[in-house]
Coordinates of C-alpha atoms in Angstrom, one line a residue:
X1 CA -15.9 74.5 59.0
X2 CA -15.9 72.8 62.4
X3 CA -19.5 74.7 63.3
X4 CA -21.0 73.2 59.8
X5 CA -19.4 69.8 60.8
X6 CA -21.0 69.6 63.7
X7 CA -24.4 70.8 62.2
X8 CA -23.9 67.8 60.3
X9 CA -23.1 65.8 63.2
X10 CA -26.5 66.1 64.6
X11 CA -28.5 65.6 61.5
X12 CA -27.1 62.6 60.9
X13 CA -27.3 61.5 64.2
X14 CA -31.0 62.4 64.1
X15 CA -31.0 60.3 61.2
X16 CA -29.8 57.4 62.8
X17 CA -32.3 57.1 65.2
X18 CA -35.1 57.7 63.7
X19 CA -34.0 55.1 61.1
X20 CA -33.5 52.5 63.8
X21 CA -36.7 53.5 65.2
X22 CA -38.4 52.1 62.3
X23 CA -39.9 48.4 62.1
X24 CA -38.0 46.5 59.8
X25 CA -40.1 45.6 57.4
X26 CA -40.1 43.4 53.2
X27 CA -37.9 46.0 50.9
X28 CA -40.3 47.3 48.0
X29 CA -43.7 47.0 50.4
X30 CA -43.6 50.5 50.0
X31 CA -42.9 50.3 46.1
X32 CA -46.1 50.0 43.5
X33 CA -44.6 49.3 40.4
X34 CA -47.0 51.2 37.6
X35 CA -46.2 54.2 39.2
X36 CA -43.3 54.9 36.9
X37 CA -45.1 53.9 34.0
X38 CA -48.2 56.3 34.5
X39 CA -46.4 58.1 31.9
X40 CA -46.9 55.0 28.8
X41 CA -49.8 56.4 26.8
X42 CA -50.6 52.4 25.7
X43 CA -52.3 52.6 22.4
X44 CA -51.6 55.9 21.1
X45 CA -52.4 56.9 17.0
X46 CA -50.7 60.4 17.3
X47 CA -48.0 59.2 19.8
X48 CA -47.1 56.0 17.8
X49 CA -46.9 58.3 14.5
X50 CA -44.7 60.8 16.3
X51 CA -42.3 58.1 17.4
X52 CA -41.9 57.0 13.7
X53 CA -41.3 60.3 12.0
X54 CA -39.0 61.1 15.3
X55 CA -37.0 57.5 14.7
X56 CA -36.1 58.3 10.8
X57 CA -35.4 62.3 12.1
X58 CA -38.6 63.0 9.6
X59 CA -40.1 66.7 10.7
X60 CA -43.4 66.4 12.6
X61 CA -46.5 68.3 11.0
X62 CA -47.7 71.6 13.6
X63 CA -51.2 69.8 14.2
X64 CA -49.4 66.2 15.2
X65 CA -47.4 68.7 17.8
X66 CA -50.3 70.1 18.9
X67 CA -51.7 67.0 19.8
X68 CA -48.7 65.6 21.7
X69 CA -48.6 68.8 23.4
X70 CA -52.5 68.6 24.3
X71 CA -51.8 65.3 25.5
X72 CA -48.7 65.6 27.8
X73 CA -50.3 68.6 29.1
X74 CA -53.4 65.7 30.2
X75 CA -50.9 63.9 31.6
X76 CA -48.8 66.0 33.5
X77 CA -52.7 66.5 35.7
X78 CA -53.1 62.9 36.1
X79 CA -49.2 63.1 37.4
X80 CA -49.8 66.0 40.0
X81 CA -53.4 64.6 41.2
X82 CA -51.8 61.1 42.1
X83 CA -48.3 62.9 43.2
X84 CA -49.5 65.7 45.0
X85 CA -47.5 68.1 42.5
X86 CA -44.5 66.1 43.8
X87 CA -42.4 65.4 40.2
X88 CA -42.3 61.6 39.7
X89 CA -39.0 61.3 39.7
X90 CA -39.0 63.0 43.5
X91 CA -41.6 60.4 44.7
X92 CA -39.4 57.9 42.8
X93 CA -36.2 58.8 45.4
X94 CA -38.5 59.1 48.4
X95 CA -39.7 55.4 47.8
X96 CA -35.9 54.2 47.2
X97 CA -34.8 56.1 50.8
X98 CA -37.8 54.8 52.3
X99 CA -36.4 51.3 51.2
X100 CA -32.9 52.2 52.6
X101 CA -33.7 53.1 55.7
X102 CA -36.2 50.5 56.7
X103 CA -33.7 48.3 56.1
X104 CA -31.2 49.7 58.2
X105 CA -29.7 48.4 60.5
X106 CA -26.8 49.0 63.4
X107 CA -23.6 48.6 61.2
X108 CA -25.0 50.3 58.1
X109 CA -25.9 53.2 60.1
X110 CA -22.7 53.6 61.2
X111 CA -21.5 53.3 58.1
X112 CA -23.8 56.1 56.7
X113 CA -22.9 58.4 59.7
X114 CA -19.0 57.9 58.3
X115 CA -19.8 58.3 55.0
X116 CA -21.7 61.6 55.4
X117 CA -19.0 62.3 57.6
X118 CA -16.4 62.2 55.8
X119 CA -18.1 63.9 52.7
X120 CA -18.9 66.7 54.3
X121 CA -15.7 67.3 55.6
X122 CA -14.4 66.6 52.2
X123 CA -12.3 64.0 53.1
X124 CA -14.2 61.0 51.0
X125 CA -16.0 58.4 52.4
X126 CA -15.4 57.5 55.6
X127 CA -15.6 54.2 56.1
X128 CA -13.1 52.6 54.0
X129 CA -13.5 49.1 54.8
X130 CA -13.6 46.1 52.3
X131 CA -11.9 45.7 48.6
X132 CA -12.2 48.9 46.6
X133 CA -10.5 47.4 43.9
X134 CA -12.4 44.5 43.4
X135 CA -15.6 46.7 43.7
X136 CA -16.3 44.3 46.8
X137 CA -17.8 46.5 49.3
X138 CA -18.1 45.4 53.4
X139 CA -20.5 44.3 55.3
X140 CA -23.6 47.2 55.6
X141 CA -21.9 49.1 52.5
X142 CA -23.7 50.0 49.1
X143 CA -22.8 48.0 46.1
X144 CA -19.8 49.8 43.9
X145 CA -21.7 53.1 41.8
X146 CA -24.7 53.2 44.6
X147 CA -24.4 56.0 47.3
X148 CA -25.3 55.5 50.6
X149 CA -28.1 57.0 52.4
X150 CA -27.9 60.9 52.2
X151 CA -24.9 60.4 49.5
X152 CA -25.0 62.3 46.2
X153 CA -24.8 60.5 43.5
X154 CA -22.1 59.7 41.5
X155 CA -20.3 63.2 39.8
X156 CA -22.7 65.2 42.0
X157 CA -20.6 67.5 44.9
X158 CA -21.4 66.6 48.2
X159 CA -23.4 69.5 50.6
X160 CA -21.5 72.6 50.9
X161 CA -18.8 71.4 48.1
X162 CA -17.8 73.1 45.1
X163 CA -18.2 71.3 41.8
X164 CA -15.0 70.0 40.6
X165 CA -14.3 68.5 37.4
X166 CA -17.4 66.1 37.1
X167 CA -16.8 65.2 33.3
X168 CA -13.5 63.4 34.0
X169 CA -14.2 62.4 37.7
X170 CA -17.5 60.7 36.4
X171 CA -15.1 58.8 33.5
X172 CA -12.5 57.8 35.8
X173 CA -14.4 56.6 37.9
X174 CA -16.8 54.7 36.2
X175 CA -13.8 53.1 34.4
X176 CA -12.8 52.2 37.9
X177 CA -15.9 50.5 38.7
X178 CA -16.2 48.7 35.5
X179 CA -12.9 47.3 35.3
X180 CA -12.6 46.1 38.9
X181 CA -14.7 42.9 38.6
X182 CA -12.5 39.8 38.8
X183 CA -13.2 36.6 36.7
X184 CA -15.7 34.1 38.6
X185 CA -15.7 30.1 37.5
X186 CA -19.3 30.2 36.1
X187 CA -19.2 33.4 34.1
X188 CA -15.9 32.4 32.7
X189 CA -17.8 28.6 31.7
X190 CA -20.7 30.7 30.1
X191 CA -18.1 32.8 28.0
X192 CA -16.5 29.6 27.3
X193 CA -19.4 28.2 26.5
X194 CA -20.4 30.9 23.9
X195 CA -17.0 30.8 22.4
X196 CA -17.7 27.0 21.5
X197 CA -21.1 27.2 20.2
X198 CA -19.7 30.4 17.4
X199 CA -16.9 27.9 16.8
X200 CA -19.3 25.1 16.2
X201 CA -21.6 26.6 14.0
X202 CA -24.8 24.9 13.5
X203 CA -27.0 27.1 16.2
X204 CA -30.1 28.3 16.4
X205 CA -32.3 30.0 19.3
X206 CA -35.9 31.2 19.3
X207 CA -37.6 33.8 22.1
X208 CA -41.3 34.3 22.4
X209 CA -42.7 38.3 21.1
X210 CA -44.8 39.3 23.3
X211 CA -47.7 41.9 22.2
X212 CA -47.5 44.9 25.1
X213 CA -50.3 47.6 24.8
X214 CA -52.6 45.8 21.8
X215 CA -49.5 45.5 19.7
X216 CA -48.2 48.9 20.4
X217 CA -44.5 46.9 20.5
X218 CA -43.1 43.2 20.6
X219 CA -41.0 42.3 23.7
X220 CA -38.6 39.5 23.5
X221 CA -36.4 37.9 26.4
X222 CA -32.4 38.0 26.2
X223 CA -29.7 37.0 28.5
X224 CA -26.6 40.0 28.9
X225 CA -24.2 38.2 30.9
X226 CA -26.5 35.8 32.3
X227 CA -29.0 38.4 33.1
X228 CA -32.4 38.2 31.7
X229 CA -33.6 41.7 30.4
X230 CA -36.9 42.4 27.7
X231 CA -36.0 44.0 24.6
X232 CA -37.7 45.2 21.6
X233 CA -36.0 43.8 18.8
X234 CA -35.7 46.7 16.1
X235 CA -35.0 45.9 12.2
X236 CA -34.9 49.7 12.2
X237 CA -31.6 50.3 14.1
X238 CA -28.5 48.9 15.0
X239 CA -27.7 49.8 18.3
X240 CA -27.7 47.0 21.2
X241 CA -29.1 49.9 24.1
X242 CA -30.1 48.8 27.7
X243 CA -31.3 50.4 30.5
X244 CA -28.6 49.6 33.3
X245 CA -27.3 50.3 37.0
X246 CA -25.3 53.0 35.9
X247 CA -28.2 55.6 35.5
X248 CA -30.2 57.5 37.9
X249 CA -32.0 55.9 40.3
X250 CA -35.4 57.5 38.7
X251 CA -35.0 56.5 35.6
X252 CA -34.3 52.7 36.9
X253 CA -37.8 52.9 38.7
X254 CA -40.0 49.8 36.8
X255 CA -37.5 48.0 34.8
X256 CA -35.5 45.2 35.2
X257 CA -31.8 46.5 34.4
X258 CA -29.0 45.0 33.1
X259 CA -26.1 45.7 35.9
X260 CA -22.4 45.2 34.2
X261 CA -21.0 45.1 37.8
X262 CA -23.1 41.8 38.2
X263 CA -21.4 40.3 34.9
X264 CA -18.1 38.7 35.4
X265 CA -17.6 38.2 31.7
X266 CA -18.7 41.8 31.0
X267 CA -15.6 44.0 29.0
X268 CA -15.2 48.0 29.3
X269 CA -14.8 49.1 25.6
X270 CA -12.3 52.1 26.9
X271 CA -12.6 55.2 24.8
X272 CA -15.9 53.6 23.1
X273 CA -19.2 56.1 23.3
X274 CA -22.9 56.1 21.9
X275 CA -25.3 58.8 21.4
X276 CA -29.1 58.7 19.6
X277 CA -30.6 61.5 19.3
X278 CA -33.8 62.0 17.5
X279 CA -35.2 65.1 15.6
X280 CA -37.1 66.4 18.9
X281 CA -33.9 66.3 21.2
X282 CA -34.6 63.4 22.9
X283 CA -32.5 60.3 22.9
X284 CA -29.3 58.5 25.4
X285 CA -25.5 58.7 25.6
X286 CA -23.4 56.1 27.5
X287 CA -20.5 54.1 27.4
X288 CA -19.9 51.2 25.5
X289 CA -18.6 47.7 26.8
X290 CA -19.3 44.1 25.4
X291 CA -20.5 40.9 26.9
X292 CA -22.2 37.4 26.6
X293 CA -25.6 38.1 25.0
X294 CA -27.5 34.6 24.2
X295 CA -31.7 34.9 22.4
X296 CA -33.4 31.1 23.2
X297 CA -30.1 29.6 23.6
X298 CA -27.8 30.9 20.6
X299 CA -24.8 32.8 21.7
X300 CA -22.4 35.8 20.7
X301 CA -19.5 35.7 23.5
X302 CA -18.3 39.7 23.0
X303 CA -21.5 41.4 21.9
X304 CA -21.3 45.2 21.9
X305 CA -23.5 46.7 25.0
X306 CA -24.3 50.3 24.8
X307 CA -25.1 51.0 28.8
X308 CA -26.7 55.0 28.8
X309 CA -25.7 57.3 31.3
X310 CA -28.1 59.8 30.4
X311 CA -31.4 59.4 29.1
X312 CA -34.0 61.8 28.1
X313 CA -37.4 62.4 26.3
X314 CA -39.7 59.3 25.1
X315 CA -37.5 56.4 26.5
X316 CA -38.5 57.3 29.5
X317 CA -42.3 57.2 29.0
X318 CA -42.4 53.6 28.5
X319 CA -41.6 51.4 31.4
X320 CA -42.2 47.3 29.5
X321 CA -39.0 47.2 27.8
X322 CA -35.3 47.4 29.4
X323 CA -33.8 48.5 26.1
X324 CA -33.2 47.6 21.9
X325 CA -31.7 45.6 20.1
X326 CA -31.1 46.9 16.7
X327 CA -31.6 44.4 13.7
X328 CA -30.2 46.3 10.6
X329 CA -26.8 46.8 9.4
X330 CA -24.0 48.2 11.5
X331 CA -23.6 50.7 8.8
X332 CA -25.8 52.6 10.7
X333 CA -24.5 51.9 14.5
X334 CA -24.2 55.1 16.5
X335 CA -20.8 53.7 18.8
X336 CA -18.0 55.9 17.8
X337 CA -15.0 56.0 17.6
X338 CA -16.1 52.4 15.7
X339 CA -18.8 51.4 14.6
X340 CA -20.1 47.5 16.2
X341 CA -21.4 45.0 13.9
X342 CA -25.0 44.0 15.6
X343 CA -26.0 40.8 17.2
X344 CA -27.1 39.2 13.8
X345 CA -24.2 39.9 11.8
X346 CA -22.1 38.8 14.9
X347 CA -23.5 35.9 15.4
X348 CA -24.5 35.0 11.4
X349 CA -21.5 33.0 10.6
X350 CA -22.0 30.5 13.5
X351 CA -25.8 29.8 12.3
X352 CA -27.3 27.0 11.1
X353 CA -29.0 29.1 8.3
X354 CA -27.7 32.7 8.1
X355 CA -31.1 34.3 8.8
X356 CA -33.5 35.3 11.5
X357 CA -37.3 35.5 11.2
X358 CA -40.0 37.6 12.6
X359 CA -43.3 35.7 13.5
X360 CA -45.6 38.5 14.8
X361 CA -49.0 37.9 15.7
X362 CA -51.8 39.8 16.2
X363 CA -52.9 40.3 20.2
X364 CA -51.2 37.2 20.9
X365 CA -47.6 35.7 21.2
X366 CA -45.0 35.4 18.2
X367 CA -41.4 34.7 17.9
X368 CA -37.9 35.9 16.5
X369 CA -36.1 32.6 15.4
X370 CA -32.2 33.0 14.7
X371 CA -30.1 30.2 12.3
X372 CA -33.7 28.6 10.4
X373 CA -36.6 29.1 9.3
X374 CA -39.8 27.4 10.4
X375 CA -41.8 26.2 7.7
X376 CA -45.0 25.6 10.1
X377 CA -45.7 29.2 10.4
X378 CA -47.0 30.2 6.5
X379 CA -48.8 29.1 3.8
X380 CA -47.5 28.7 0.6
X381 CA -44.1 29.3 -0.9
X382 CA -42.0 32.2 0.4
X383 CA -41.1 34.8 -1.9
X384 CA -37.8 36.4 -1.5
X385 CA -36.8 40.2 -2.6
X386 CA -33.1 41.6 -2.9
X387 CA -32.7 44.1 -0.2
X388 CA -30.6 47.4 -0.7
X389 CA -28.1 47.5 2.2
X390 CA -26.5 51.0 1.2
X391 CA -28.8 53.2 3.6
X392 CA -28.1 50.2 6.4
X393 CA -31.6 49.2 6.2
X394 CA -33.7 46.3 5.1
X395 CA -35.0 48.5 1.9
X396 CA -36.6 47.5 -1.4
X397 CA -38.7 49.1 -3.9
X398 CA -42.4 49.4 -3.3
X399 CA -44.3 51.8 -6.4
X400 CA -47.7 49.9 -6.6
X401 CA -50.9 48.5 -4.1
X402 CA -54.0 47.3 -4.4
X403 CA -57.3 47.7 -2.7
X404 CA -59.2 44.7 -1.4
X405 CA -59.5 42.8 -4.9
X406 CA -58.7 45.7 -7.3
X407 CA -56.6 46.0 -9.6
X408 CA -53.1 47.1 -8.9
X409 CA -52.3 50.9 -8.9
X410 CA -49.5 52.7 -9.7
X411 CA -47.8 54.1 -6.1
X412 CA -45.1 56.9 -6.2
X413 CA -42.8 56.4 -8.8
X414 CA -39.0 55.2 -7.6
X415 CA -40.9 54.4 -3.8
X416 CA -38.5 53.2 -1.2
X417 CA -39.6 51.5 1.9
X418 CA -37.8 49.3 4.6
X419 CA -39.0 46.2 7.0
X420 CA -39.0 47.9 10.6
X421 CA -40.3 45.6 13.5
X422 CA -39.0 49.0 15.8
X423 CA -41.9 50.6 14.3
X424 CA -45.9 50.1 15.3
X425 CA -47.4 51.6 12.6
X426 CA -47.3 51.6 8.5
X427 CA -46.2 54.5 6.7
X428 CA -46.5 54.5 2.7
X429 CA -45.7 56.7 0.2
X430 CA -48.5 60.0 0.2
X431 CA -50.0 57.9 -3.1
X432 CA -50.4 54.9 -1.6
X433 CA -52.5 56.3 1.5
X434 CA -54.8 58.7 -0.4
X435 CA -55.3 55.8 -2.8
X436 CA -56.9 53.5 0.3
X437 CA -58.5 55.7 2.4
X438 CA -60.4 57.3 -1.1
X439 CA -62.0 53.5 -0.5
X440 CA -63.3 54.9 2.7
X441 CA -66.2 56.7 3.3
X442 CA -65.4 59.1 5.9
X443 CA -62.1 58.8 6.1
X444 CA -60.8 62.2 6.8
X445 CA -57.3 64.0 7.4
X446 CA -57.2 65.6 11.1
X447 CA -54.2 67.5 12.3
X448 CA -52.4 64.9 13.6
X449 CA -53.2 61.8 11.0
X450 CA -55.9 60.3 8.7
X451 CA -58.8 59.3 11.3
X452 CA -61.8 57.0 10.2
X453 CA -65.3 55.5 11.9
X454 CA -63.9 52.8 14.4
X455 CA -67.1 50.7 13.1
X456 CA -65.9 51.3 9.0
X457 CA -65.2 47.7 7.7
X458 CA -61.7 48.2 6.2
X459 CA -60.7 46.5 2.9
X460 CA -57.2 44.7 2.7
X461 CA -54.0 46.3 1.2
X462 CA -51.5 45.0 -0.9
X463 CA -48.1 46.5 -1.1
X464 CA -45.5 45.8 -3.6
X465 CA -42.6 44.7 -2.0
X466 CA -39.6 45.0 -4.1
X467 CA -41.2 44.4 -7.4
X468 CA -41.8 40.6 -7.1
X469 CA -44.5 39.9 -4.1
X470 CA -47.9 41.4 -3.0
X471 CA -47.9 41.5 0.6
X472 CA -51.4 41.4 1.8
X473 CA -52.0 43.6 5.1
X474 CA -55.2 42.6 6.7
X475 CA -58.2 45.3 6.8
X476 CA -58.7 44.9 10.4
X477 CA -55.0 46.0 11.7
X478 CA -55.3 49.0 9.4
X479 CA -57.6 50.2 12.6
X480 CA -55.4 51.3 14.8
X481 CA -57.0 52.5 18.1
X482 CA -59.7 55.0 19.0
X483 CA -58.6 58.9 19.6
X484 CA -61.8 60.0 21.3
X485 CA -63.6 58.8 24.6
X486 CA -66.8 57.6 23.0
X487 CA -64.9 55.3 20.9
X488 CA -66.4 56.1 17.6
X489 CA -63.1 57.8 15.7
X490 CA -60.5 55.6 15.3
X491 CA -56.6 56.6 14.3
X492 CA -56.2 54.8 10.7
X493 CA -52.8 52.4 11.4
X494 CA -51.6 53.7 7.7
X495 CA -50.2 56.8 7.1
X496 CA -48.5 59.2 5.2
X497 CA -44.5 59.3 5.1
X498 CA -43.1 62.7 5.3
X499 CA -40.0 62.1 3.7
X500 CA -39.3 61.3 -0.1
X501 CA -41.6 58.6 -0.1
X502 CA -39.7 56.4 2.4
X503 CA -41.9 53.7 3.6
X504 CA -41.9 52.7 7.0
X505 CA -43.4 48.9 6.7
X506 CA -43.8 48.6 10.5
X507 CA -45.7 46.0 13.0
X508 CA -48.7 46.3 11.3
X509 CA -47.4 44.8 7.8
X510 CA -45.5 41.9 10.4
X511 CA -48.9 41.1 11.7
X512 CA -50.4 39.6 8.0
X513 CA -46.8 38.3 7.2
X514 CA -44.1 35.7 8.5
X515 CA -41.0 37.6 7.3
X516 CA -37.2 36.1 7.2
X517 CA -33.9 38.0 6.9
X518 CA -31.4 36.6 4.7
X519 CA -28.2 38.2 5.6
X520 CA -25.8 35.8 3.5
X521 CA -27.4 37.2 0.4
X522 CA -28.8 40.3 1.9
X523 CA -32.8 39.5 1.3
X524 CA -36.2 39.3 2.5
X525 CA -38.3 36.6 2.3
X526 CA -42.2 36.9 2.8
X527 CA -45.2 34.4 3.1
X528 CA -48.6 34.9 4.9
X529 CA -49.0 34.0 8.4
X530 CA -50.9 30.3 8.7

C-alpha cells in the first residue's frame, strides 16, 4: 500500500510542477465551442422524420434506418479526421484539464496533491477545509459535485479502489449537495416576488422564438432560478428537462446549463425521478427538484425541474438548446412517483387570459406569449376547435384537405392529429400525403421519405382541423431541405404517419398559422399569420 502511495506521491508531484510551469493564461482560450456540436446534422429530412416517429415511440421503416445509419457512419469520419480518432467526449475532458491546470495556481495545487492523496489512500479527500455543509468550498477548492484535477467523478472509485455501492453513494450524496444551499436575500426576494405575481393574477410574459438550423427548431429564453437557459418549448410533451451541472462534464461541453447549486430558491423533490425513453433506446433519467422559472417576465415560484443525470442517444447531437419545456398536459408527465402539472397549467390561473400562443415565423424571429393574445399577428377572425385532452395532447379531428384551390377531399376516416411545436416536420394521415404529392410530378417514395425536385413549385395544403377551420400550409415550407450534394432532390416537409393515422401537425403547419392554446376551455384557436 505504502509502495503504491508513494507511486502516487511522485505523480502528483510531477503534476504540480509541470502545472505551475505553465503561463497562466484566459480559461476557455483553449476551448472552440462548435466542437461539441460537430455532431447537429442542421437541416436533416431523414433525421428530422426519425426524431418524430422516435418522439411518439412510432417504429421507424428499415430504409429510414438505413439512412441514419449511412449517415452517422459519415459522421463518425468527419469526427475522427478532426479528432485524430480521439472520441469527442475524450478531447472534450482534455480541453476541461487543460483549463484546470492553466489556471492553477500555488494553493490549489496543494489542494489537488491532498485530494489525490487522500483518495488514493482511501481516506477521502484530503483537504477538508471550508463549509461542507453549506456546499461552500475554500479558497483553491472545486465548487460542491466538481472533482478536482485527477479526481473521479462523482460515484466513480478512485485509482486502485474497488467499486462500492455507487447507486446509493451517488443518491446520498447528491441529496447532500442539493440540500446544503442556504437561503440568500435576493433569491428569497425573487421567490417572493413570484409568489406575488400568481397571487395577483393579471400576468402575462412573452419570449422571442428563434429559428436555429432553417427552422429545424424554435429556441426561446427562460429564467430557472434566475439563470437564463434556451429551451425549445414542446406542445408535444410535458416534461420541464434541462441540461445541468450535475452531468458529465462531456455532455456539458457547448451549452449553457442550468446549475441547482447556483439557485438559492431551488427545492430537492426527495424520492421524485424522471425517465424518457424513446423507441430507439435513447432518452435521460434524473432527479427531480422545483424552482423559480419566469418566460418574458411571468412567473411560477415552485416549477417542477427535471435535472438528468444520464443522458444518451439524439439529445446529445444537438448542442443550441439547454433542454424542453413541455407544453401539453401533465397527463402525460414522465416524474414518478407523481406526476407535475407543466409550466402552463401552473402558471394558468394567475394569467391575464388563460392561454399561450405560438407566433412562428418562417427563417426569421417569432414569439410564445403567455396570459393574451395579440391580435396584431393574424388576419381575420380566429377560429377556435375543441381539443381532446384524454391522450394529454392538444388533439382534434382532421379527415379532409385540399390541394391548392381544389376541392376538399375526403382524408382517413376517424383521422386524429395533435399541434406539436416539439416537432419540425408535418406528418398526416397516409391519405392525406399520397393525395398531395399525386399533385406532383416526380414526386417519388425513397427509403427513408417522399423526396421531390428542390425546383418543383409546390401547391398549398389545407388540413382540416377539427372539423370547423381549413388551415392553409404554405407550398413553399412543404420543401424541406435538399438530401443530395448537387441540390436538385429535396426531402418533401410532409409525410406519412406510421401509426393509426395520428397526425403530427409540427413547425411547418406553425409557420402558415398564428395558433393559441386555450387551456380554460381546453381549445385551439387558429388564424393565418399577417
Amino acid at each position: 500500500m505504502y509502495t503504491k502511495a508513494l507511486s502516487a506521491l511522485l505523480l502528483v508531484l510531477g503534476l504540480v510542477s509541470l502545472a505551475s510551469a505553465v503561463p497562466h493564461v484566459q480559461r476557455r482560450s483553449f476551448l472552440a465551442p462548435r466542437v461539441a456540436n460537430d455532431g447537429f446534422t442542421g437541416k436533416n429530412g431523414p433525421r428530422a422524420l426519425a426524431k418524430a416517429y422516435r418522439k411518439f415511440r412510432m417504429p421507424l421503416p428499415a430504409g429510414l434506418v438505413n439512412t441514419l445509419e449511412q449517415q452517422d457512419r459519415v459522421l463518425e469520419k468527419r469526427r475522427n479526421k478532426w479528432t485524430g480518432g480521439v472520441a469527442l467526449e475524450n478531447v472534450a475532458e482534455l480541453v476541461n484539464t487543460k483549463d484546470q491546470v492553466v489556471e492553477s495556481d500555488d494553493v490549489s495545487n496543494k489542494s489537488l496533491l491532498g485530494d489525490l492523496l487522500g483518495g488514493l489512500l482511501g481516506g477521502g479527500g484530503g483537504n477538508q477545509q471550508g463549509n461542507p455543509a453549506t456546499g461552500n468550498p475554500a479558497a483553491g477548492q472545486p465548487a460542491a459535485g466538481q472533482p478536482a484535477a485527477g479526481q473521479p467523478a462523482a460515484g466513480q472509485p478512485a485509482a486502485g479502489q474497488p467499486a462500492g455501492q455507487p447507486a446509493l453513494l451517488d443518491n446520498l450524496l447528491l441529496d447532500n449537495l442539493l440540500l446544503a444551499t442556504p437561503p440568500a436575500t435576493r433569491a428569497a426576494r425573487d421567490l417572493a416576488d413570484a409568489i406575488a405575481k400568481t397571487r395577483e393574477g393579471n400576468q402575462t410574459g412573452e419570449t422571442q422564438a428563434i429559428p436555429e438550423q432553417n427552422d429545424v427548431e424554435y429556441l426561446s429564453q427562460v429564467k430557472i432560478g434566475g439563470q437564463p437557459v434556451t429551451l425549445d418549448f414542446d406542445t408535444g410533451s410535458s416534461d420541464l428537462w434541462v441540461f445541468n451541472s450535475l452531468l458529465p462534464a462531456s455532455d456539458q461541453q457547448g451549452r449553457t446549463i442550468y446549475d441547482p447549486r447556483q439557485s438559492q430558491s431551488f427545492e430537492l423533490m426527495q424520492g421524485s425521478e424522471f425517465q424518457i425513453k424513446y423507441g430507439d433506446g435513447s432518452g435521460a433519467d434524473g432527479r427531480v427538484g422545483s424552482d423559480v422559472v419566469e418566460i418574458g417576465g411571468a412567473a411560477v415560484p415552485r416549477q417542477a425541474i427535471e435535472l438528468a443525470t444520464n443522458v444518451s442517444g439524439q439529445f446529445l447531437q444537438d448542442t443550441n438548446n439547454d433542454g424542453l419545456l413541455g407544453l401539453a398536459f401533465g397527463s402525460i408527465n414522465t416524474v414518478q412517483p407523481q406526476k407535475q402539472k407543466t409550466f402552463f397549467e401552473n402558471i394558468m390561473p394567475s394569467l391575464a387570459e388563460p392561454v399561450f400562443t405560438a407566433d412562428l415565423r418562417a427563417n426569421a424571429p417569432g414569439a410564445y406569449e403567455f396570459g393574451r393574445i395579440d391580435q396584431s399577428k393574424f388576419t381575420g377572425e380566429m377560429a377556435w376547435i375543441p381539443v381532446d385532452t384524454r391522450n394529454g395532447f392538444w388533439q382534434f379531428s382532421s379527415e379532409k384537405f385540399a390541394v391548392g384551390d381544389g376541392q376538399a377531399q375526403p382524408g382517413g376516416q376517424g383521422a386524429q392529429a395533435i399541434a406539436d411545436t416539439g416537432t419540425t416536420l408535418l406528418l398526416a394521415d397516409p391519405a392525406i400525403v399520397e393525395g398531395y404529392y399525386s399533385q406532383i410530378p416526380q414526386a417519388q417514395q425513397a427509403k427513408d421519405g417522399i423526396v421531390i425536385p428542390c425546383n418543383a413549385k409546390l401547391p398549398d395544403l389545407h388540413l382540416d382541423i377539427g372539423g370547423v377551420y381549413m388551415a392553409k400550409v404554405k407550398g413553399e415550407d412543404l420543401n424541406f431541405a435538399p438530401v443530395d450534394n448537387a441540390g436538385t432532390t429535396c426531402f418533401g416537409g410532409l409525410q406519412a404517419t406510421s401509426v393509426n393515422g395520428l397526425g403530427i401537425y409540427g413547425d411547418i403547419l406553425f409557420k402558415s398559422q398564428f395558433v393559441a392554446f386555450n387551456g380554460g376551455n381546453n381549445s385551439l384557436g387558429m388564424a393565418p399569420h399577417v
